[in-house]
Structures are given as C-alpha cells and as structure tokens.
Short mmCIF file of N, CA and C in Angstrom, two decimals:
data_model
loop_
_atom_site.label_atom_id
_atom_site.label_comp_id
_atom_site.label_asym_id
_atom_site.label_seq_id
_atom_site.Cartn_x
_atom_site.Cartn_y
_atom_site.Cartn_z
N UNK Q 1 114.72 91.15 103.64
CA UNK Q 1 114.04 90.82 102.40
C UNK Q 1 112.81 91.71 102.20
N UNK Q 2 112.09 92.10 101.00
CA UNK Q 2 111.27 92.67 100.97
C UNK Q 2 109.87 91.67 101.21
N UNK Q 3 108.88 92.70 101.74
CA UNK Q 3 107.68 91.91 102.58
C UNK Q 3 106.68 91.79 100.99
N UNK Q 4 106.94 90.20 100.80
CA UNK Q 4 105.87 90.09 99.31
C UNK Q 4 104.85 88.90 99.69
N UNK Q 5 103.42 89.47 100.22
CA UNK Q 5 102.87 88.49 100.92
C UNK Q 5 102.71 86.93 99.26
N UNK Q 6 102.83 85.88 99.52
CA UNK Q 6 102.24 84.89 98.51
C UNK Q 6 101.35 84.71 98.33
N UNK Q 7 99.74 85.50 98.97
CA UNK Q 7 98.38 85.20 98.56
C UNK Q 7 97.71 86.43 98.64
N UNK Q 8 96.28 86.51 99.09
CA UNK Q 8 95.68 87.82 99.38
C UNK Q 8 95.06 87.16 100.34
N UNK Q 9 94.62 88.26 100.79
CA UNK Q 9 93.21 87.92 101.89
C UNK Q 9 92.59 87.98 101.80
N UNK Q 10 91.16 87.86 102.46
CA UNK Q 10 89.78 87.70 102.20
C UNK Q 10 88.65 89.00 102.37
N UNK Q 11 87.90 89.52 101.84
CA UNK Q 11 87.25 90.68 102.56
C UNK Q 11 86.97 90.32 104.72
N UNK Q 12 86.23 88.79 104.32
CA UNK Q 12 86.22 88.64 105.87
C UNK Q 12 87.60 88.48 106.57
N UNK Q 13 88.58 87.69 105.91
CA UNK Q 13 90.01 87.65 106.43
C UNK Q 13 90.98 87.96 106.10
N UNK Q 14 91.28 89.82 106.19
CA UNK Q 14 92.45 90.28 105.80
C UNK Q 14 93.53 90.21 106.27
N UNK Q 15 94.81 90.13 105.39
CA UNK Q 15 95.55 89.62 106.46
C UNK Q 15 96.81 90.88 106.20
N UNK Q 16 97.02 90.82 107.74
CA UNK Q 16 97.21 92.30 109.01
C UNK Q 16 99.33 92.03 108.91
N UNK Q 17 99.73 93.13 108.71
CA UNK Q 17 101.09 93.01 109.36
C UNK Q 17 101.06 94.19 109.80
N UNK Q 18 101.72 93.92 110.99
CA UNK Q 18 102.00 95.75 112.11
C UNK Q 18 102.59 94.89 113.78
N UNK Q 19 102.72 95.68 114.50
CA UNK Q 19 103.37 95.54 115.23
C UNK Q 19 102.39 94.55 116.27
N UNK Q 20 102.82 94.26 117.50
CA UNK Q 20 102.36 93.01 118.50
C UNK Q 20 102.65 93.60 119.95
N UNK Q 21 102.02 94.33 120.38
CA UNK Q 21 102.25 94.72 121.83
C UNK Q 21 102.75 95.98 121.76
N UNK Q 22 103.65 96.73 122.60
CA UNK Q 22 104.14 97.98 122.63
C UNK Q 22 105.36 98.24 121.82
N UNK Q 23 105.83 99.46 121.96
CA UNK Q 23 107.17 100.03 121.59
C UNK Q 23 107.46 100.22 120.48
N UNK Q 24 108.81 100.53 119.55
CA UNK Q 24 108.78 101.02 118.37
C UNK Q 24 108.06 100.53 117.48
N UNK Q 25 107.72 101.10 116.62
CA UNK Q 25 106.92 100.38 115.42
C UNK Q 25 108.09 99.26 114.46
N UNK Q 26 107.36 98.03 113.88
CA UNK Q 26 108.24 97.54 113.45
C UNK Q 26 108.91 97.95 111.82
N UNK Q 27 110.03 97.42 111.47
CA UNK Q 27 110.81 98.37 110.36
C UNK Q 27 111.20 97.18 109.22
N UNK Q 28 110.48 97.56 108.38
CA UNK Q 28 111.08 96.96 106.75
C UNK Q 28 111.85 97.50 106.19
N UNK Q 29 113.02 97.23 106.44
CA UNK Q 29 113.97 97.59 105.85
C UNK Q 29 114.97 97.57 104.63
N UNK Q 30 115.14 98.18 103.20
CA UNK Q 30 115.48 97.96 102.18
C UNK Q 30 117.05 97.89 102.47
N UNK Q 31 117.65 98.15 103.57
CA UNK Q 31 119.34 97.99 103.50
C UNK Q 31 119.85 97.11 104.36
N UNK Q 32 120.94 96.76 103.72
CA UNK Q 32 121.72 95.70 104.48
C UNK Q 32 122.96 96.31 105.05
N UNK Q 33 123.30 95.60 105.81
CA UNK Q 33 124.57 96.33 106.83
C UNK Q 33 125.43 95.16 105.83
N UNK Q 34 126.84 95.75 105.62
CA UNK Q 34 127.97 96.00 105.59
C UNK Q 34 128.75 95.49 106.15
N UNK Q 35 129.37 94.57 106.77
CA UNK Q 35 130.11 94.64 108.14
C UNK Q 35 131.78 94.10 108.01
N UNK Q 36 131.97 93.68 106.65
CA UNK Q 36 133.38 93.10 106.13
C UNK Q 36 133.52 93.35 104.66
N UNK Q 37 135.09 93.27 104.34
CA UNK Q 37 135.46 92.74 103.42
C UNK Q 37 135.85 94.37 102.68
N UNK Q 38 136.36 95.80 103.32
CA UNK Q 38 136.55 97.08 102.95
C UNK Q 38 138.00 96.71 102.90
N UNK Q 39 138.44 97.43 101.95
CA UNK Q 39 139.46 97.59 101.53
C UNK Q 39 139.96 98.89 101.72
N UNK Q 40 141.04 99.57 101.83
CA UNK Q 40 141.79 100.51 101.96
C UNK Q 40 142.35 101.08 100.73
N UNK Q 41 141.98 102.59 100.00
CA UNK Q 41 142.26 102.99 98.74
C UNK Q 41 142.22 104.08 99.07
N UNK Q 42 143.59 105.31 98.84
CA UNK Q 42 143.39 106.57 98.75
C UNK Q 42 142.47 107.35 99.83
N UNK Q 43 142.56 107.80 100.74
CA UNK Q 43 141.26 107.78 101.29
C UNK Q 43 139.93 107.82 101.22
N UNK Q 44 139.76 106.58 100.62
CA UNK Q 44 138.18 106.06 100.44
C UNK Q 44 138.49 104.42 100.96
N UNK Q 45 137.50 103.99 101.02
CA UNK Q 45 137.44 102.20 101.20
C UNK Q 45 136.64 102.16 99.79
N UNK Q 46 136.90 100.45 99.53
CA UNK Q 46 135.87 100.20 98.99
C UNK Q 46 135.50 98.44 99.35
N UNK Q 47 134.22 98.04 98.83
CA UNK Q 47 133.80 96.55 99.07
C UNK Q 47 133.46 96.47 97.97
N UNK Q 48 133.22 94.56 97.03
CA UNK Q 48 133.05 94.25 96.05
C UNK Q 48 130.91 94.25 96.46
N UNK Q 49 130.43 94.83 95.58
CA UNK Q 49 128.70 95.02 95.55
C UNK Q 49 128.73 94.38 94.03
N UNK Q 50 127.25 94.21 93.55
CA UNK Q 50 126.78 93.92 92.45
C UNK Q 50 126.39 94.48 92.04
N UNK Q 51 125.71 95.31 92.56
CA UNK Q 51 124.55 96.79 92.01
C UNK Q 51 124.67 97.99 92.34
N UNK Q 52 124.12 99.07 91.53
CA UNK Q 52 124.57 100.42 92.38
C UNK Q 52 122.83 100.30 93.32
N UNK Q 53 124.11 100.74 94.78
CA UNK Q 53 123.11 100.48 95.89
C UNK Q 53 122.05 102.22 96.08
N UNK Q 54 122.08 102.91 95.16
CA UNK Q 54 121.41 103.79 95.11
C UNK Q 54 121.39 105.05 96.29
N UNK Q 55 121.83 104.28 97.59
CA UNK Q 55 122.08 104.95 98.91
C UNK Q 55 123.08 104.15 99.64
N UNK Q 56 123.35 105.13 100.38
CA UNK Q 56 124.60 104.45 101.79
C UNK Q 56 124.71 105.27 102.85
N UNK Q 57 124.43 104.70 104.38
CA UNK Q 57 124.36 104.71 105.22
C UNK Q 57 125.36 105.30 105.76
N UNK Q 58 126.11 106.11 106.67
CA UNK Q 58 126.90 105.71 107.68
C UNK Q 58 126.58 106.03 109.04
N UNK Q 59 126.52 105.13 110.00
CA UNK Q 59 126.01 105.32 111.32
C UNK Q 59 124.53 106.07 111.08
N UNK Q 60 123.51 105.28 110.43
CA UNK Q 60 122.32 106.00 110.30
C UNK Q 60 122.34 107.75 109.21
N UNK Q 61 123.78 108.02 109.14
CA UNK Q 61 122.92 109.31 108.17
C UNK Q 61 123.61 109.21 106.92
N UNK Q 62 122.92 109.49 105.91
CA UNK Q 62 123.10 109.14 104.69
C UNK Q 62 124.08 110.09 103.69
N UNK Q 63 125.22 108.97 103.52
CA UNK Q 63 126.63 109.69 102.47
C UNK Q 63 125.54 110.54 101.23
N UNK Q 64 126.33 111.27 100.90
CA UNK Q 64 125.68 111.93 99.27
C UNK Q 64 126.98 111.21 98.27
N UNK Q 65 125.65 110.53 97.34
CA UNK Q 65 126.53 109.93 96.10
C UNK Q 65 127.17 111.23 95.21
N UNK Q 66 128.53 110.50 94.56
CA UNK Q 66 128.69 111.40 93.58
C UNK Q 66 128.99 110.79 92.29
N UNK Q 67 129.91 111.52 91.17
CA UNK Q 67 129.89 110.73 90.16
C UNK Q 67 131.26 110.25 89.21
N UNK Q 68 132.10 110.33 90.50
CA UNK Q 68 133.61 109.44 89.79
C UNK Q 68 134.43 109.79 91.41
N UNK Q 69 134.71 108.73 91.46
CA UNK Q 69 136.32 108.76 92.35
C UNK Q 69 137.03 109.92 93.17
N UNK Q 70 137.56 110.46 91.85
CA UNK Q 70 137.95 111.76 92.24
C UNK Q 70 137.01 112.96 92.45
N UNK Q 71 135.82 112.58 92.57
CA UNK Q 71 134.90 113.52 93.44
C UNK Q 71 134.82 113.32 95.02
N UNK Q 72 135.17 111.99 94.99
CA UNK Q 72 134.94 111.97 96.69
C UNK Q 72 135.32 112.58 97.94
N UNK Q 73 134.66 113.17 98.88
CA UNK Q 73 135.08 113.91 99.37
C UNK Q 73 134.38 113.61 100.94
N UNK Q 74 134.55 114.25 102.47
CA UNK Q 74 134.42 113.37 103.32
C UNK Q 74 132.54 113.17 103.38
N UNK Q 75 132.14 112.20 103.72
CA UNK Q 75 130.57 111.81 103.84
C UNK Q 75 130.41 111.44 102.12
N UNK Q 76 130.68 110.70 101.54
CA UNK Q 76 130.10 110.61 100.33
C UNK Q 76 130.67 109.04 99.76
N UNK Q 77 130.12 108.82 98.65
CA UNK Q 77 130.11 107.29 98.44
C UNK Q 77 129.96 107.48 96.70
N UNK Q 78 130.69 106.27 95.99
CA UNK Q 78 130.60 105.85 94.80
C UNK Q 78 130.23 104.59 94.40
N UNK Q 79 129.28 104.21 93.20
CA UNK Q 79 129.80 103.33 92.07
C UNK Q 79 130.37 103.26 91.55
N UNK Q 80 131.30 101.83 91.13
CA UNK Q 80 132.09 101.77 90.82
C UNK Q 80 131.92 100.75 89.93
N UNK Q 81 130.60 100.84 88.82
CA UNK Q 81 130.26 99.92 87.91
C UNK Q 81 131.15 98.72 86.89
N UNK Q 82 132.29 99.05 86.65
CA UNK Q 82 133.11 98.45 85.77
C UNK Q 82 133.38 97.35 86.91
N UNK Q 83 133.81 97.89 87.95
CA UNK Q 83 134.62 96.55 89.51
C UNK Q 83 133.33 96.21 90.21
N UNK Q 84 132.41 97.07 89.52
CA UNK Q 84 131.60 96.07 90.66
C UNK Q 84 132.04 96.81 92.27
N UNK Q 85 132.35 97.79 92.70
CA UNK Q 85 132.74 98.12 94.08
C UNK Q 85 132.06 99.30 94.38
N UNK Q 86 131.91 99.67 95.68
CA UNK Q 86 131.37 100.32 95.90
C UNK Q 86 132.56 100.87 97.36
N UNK Q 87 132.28 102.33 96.60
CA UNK Q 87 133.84 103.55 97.19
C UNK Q 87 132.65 104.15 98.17
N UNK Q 88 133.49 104.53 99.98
CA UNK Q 88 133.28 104.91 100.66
C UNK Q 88 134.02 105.85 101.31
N UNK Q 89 133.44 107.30 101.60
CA UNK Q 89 134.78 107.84 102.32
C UNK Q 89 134.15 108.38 103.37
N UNK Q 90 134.34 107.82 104.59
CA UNK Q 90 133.89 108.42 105.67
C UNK Q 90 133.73 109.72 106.25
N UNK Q 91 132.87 109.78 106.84
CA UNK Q 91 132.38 111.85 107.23
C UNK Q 91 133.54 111.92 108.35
N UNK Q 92 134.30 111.41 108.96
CA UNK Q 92 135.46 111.49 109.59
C UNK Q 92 136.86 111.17 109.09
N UNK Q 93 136.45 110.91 107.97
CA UNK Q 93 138.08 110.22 107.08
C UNK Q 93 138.40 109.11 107.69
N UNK Q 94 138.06 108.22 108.26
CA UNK Q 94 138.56 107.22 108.96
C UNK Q 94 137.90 106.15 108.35
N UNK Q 95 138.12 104.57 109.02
CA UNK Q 95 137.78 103.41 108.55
C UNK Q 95 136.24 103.25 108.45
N UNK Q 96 136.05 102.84 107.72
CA UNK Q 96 134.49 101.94 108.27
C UNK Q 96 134.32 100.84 109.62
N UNK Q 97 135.57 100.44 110.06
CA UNK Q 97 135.78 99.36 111.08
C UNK Q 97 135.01 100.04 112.18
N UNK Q 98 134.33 99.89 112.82
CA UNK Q 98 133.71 100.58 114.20
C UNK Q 98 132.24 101.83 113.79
N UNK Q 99 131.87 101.63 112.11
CA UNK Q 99 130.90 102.04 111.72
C UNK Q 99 130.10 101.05 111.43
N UNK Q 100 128.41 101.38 111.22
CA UNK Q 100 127.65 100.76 110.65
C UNK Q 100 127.64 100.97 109.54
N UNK Q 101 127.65 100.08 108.29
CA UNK Q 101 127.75 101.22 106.94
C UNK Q 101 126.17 100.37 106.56
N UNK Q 102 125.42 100.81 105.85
CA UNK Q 102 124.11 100.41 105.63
C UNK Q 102 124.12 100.71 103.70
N UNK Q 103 123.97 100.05 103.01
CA UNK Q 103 123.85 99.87 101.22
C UNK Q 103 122.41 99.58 101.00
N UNK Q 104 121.71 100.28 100.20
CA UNK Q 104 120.89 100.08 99.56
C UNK Q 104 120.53 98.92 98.80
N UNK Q 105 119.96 97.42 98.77
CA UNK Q 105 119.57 96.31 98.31
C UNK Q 105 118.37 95.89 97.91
N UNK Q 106 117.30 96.35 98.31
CA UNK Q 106 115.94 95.92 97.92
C UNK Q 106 115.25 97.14 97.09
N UNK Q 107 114.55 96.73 95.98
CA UNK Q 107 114.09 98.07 95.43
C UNK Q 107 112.54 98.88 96.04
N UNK Q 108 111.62 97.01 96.34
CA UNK Q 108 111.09 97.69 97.75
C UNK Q 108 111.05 97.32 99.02
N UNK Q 109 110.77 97.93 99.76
CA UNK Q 109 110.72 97.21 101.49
C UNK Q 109 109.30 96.28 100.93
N UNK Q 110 108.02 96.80 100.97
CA UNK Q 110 106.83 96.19 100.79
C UNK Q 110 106.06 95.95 99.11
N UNK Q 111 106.07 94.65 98.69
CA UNK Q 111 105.33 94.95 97.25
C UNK Q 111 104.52 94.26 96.80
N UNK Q 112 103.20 94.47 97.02
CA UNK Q 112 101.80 93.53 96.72
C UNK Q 112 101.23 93.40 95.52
N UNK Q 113 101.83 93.62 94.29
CA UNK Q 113 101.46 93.14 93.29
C UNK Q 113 100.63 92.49 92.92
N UNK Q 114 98.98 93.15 92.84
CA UNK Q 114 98.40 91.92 92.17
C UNK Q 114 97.60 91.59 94.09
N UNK Q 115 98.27 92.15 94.92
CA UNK Q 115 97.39 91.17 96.11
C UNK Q 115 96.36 92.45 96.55
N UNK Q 116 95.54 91.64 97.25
CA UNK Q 116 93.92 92.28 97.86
C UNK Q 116 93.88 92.11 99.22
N UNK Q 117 93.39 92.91 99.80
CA UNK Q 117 92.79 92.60 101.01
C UNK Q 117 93.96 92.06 102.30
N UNK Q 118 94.66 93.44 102.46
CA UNK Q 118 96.21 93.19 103.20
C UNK Q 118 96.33 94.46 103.62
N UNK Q 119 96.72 94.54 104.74
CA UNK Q 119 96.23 95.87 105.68
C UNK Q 119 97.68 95.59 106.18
N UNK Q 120 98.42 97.39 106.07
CA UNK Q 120 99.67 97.03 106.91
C UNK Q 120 99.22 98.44 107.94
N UNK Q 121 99.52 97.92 109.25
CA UNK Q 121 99.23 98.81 110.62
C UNK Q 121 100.24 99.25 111.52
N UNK Q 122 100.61 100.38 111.50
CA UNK Q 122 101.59 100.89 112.44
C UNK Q 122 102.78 100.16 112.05
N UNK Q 123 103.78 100.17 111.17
CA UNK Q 123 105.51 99.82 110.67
C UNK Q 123 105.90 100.64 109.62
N UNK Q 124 106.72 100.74 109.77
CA UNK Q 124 108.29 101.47 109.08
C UNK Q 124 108.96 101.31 108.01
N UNK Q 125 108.41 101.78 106.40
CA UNK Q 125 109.36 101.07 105.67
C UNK Q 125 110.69 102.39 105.59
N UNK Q 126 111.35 101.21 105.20
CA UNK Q 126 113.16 102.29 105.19
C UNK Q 126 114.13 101.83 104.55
N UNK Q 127 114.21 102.92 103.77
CA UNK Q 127 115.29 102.62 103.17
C UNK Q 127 115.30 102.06 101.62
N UNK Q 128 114.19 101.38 101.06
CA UNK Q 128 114.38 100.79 99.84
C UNK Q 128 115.01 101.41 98.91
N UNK Q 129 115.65 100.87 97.47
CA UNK Q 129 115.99 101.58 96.31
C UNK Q 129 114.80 102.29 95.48
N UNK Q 130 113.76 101.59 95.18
CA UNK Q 130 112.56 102.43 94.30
C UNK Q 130 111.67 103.11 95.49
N UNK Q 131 110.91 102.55 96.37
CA UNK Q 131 109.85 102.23 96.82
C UNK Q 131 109.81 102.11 98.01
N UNK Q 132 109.00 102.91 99.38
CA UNK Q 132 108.71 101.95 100.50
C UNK Q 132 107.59 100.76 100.17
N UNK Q 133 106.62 101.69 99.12
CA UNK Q 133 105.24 100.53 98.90
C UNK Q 133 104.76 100.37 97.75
N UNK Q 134 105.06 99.55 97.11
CA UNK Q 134 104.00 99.67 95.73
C UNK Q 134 102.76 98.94 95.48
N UNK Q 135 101.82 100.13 95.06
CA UNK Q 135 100.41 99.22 95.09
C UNK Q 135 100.27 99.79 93.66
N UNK Q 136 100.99 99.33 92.39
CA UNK Q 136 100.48 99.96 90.88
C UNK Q 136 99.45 98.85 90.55
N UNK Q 137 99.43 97.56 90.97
CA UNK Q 137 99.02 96.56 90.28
C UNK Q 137 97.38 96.56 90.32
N UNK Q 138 96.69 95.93 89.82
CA UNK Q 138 95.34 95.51 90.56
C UNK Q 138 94.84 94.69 91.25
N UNK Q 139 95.21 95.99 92.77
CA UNK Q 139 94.59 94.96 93.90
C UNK Q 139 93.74 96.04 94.54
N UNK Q 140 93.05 95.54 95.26
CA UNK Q 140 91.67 96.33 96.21
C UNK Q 140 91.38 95.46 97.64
N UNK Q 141 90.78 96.74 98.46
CA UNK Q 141 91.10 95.96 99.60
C UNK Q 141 91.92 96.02 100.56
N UNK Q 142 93.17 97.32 100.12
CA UNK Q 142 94.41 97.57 100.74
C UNK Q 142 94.19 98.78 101.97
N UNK Q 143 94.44 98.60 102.96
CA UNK Q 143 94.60 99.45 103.87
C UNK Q 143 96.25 100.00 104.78
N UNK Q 144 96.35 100.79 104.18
CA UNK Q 144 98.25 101.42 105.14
C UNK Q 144 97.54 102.25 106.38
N UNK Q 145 97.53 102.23 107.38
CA UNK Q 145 96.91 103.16 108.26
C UNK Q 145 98.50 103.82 109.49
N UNK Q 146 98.79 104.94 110.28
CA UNK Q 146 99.98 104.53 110.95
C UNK Q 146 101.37 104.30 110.62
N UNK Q 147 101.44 104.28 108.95
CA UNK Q 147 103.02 103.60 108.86
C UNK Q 147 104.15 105.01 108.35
N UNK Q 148 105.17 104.41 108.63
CA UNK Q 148 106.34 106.21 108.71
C UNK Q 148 107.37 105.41 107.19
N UNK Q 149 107.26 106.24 106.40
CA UNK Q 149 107.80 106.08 104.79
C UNK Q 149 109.12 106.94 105.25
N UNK Q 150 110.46 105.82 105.29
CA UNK Q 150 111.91 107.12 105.64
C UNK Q 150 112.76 106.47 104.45
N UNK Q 151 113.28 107.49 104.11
CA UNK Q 151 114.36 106.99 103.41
C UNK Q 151 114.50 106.45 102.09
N UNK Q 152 113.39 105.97 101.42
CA UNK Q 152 113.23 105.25 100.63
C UNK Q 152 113.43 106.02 99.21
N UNK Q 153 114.34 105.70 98.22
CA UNK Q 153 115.28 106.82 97.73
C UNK Q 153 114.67 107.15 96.44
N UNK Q 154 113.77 106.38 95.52
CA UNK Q 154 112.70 107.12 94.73
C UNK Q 154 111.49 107.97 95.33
N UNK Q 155 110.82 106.80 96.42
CA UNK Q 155 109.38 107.60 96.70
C UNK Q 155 109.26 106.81 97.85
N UNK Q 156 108.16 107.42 99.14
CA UNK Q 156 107.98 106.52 100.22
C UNK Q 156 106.59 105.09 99.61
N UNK Q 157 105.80 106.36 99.09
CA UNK Q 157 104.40 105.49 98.87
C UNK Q 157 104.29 105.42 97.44
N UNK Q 158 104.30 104.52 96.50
CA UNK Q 158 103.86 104.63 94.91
C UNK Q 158 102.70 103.81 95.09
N UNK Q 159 101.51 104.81 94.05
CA UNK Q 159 100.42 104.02 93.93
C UNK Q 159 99.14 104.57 92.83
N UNK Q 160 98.34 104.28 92.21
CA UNK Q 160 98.18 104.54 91.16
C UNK Q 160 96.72 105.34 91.04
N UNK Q 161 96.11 105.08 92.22
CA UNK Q 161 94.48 105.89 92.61
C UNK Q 161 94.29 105.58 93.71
N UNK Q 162 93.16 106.24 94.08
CA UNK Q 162 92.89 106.50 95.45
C UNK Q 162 92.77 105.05 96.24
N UNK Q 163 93.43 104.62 97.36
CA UNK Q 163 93.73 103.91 98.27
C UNK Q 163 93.27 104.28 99.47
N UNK Q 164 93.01 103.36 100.44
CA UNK Q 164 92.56 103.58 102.11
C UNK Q 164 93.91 103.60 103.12
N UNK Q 165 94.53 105.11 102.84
CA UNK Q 165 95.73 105.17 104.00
C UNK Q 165 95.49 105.96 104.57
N UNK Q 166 95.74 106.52 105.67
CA UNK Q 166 95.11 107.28 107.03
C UNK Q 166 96.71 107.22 107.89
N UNK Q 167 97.00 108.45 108.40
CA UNK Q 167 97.55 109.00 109.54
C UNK Q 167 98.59 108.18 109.41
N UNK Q 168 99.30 108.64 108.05
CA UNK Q 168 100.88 108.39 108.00
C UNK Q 168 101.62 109.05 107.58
N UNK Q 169 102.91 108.84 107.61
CA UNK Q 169 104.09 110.14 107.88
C UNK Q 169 105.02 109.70 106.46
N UNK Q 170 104.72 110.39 105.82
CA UNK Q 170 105.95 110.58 104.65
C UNK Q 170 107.20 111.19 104.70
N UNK Q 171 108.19 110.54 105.12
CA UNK Q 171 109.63 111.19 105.48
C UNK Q 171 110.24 111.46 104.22
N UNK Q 172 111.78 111.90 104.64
CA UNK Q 172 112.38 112.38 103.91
C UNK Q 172 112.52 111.26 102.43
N UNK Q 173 112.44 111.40 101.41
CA UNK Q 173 113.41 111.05 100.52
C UNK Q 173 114.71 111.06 99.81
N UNK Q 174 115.35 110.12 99.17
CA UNK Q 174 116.64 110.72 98.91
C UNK Q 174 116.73 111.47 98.03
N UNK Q 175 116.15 111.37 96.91
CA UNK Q 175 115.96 112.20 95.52
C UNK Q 175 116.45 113.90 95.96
#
C-alpha cells in the first residue's frame, strides 16, 4: 500500500519512518507480485488487471511496454484496455510459472499531502506508477535524508520548492 501518514507531526514530535537496526534499507514498494491466474495466448500470457500497470517486472528487470499485441516481442508487456488484461511475453519465451512477475499498482509508494513535520530516513521507494514521493501540497517541516528513488516510472522525487533532502540517490526511471 502506499505510505499515507493520517496526521502530521509536531515541530517537537516529528514523526520518523526509516529503518530499525541494521541491514538493507527498508522498501516502499509501488508493485505487486503476480503469482496466478496467466493464461496461455500465442506466445504471450496474459492475466485479467484493471489498470494499465504502467510497468512490469520480470524477475526484478523491467519488460519494455509496447503498443498492440502484435508488437510483442521477447521481454516486453501489453495493455490490453478493452479486456482489461494485461499481455506478457517473457525475455525467455517461456511461462511466467517459476517467475516473479511484478505490475505496477500504486501511483505513489509515499504521499503526504497536506502533512508537516514527517521525516523519512534511510528507505527505498520502488517502483510506483507516478511518484516515489509527492510533496506538491502545503506541508513544511519535511525532511527525506538517505532514501534511494528506483524505478518509479514518472519521477523518483516530485515536489514543488525547496525541501530539506540530503544524501539521496535518484535511480533510474522508467520514462
């Protein structure tokens, strides 16, 4: 789910999300795994989706969309707006069964709208459809310090003036 805190915090009590002890940083993630319900078509699969998922996964590296059916070709993925499905054709030609397939679902990982005084420290957003972060609204008070923007297929960071972020890594986008 995307991280939408329900209040703000206080200048004296901001309130902190980031990691708790050692090891990877933790990861907000805009995609959902996949794990049933592919169908077998021509060599492509497809599954019934609701939305175009904007990105797709396989085993961590990302299909290139195209723009009908008969474009598909191996590593690449479709909408399939009229069915509602979403066409997959594996970078090996083979099943999705024994892949991770990962779809694009949240438009952001993180979105504070409107909140103040919320500090995110050392985590990972990944993957969203618009956004790893959006701060357009009016809030103050915000601190990103540490965090790694991957994947996120409009922009890692959207935000509208100068903000307090420090020593973070803007990865790739999909665009």
């Amino acid at each position: 789910e995307t991280l939408q805190p329900g209040q703000s915090g206080t200048v004296a009590s901001p309130i902190t999300f980031g990691a708790y002890g050692s090891g990877a940083q933790p990861i907000i993630n805009g995609l959902n795994v996949v794990t049933s319900g592919w169908t077998s078509e021509t060599n492509a699969y497809y599954s019934s989706f609701a939305a175009n998922p904007q990105q797709v996964f396989e085993d961590g590296a990302r299909l290139v969309a195209v723009s009908s059916k008969s474009m598909m070709t191996p590593g690449t993925f479709w909408f399939d707006s009229t069915d509602s499905r979403i066409y997959v054709r594996m970078s090996g030609d083979d099943s999705p069964s024994g892949h991770t397939i990962e779809v694009g679902e949240r438009n952001y990982a993180v979105l504070l709208d409107g909140r103040s005084y919320i500090r995110l420290d050392g985590i990972t957003l990944h993957g969203a459809s618009i956004g790893g972060l959006n701060l357009w609204n009016d809030d103050s008070g915000l601190v990103v310090n540490g965090c790694t923007f991957e994947w996120n297929y409009d922009a890692g960071l959207l935000y509208n003036d100068a903000r307090a972020t420090t020593d973070n890594v803007i990865g790739v986008t999909a665009q």
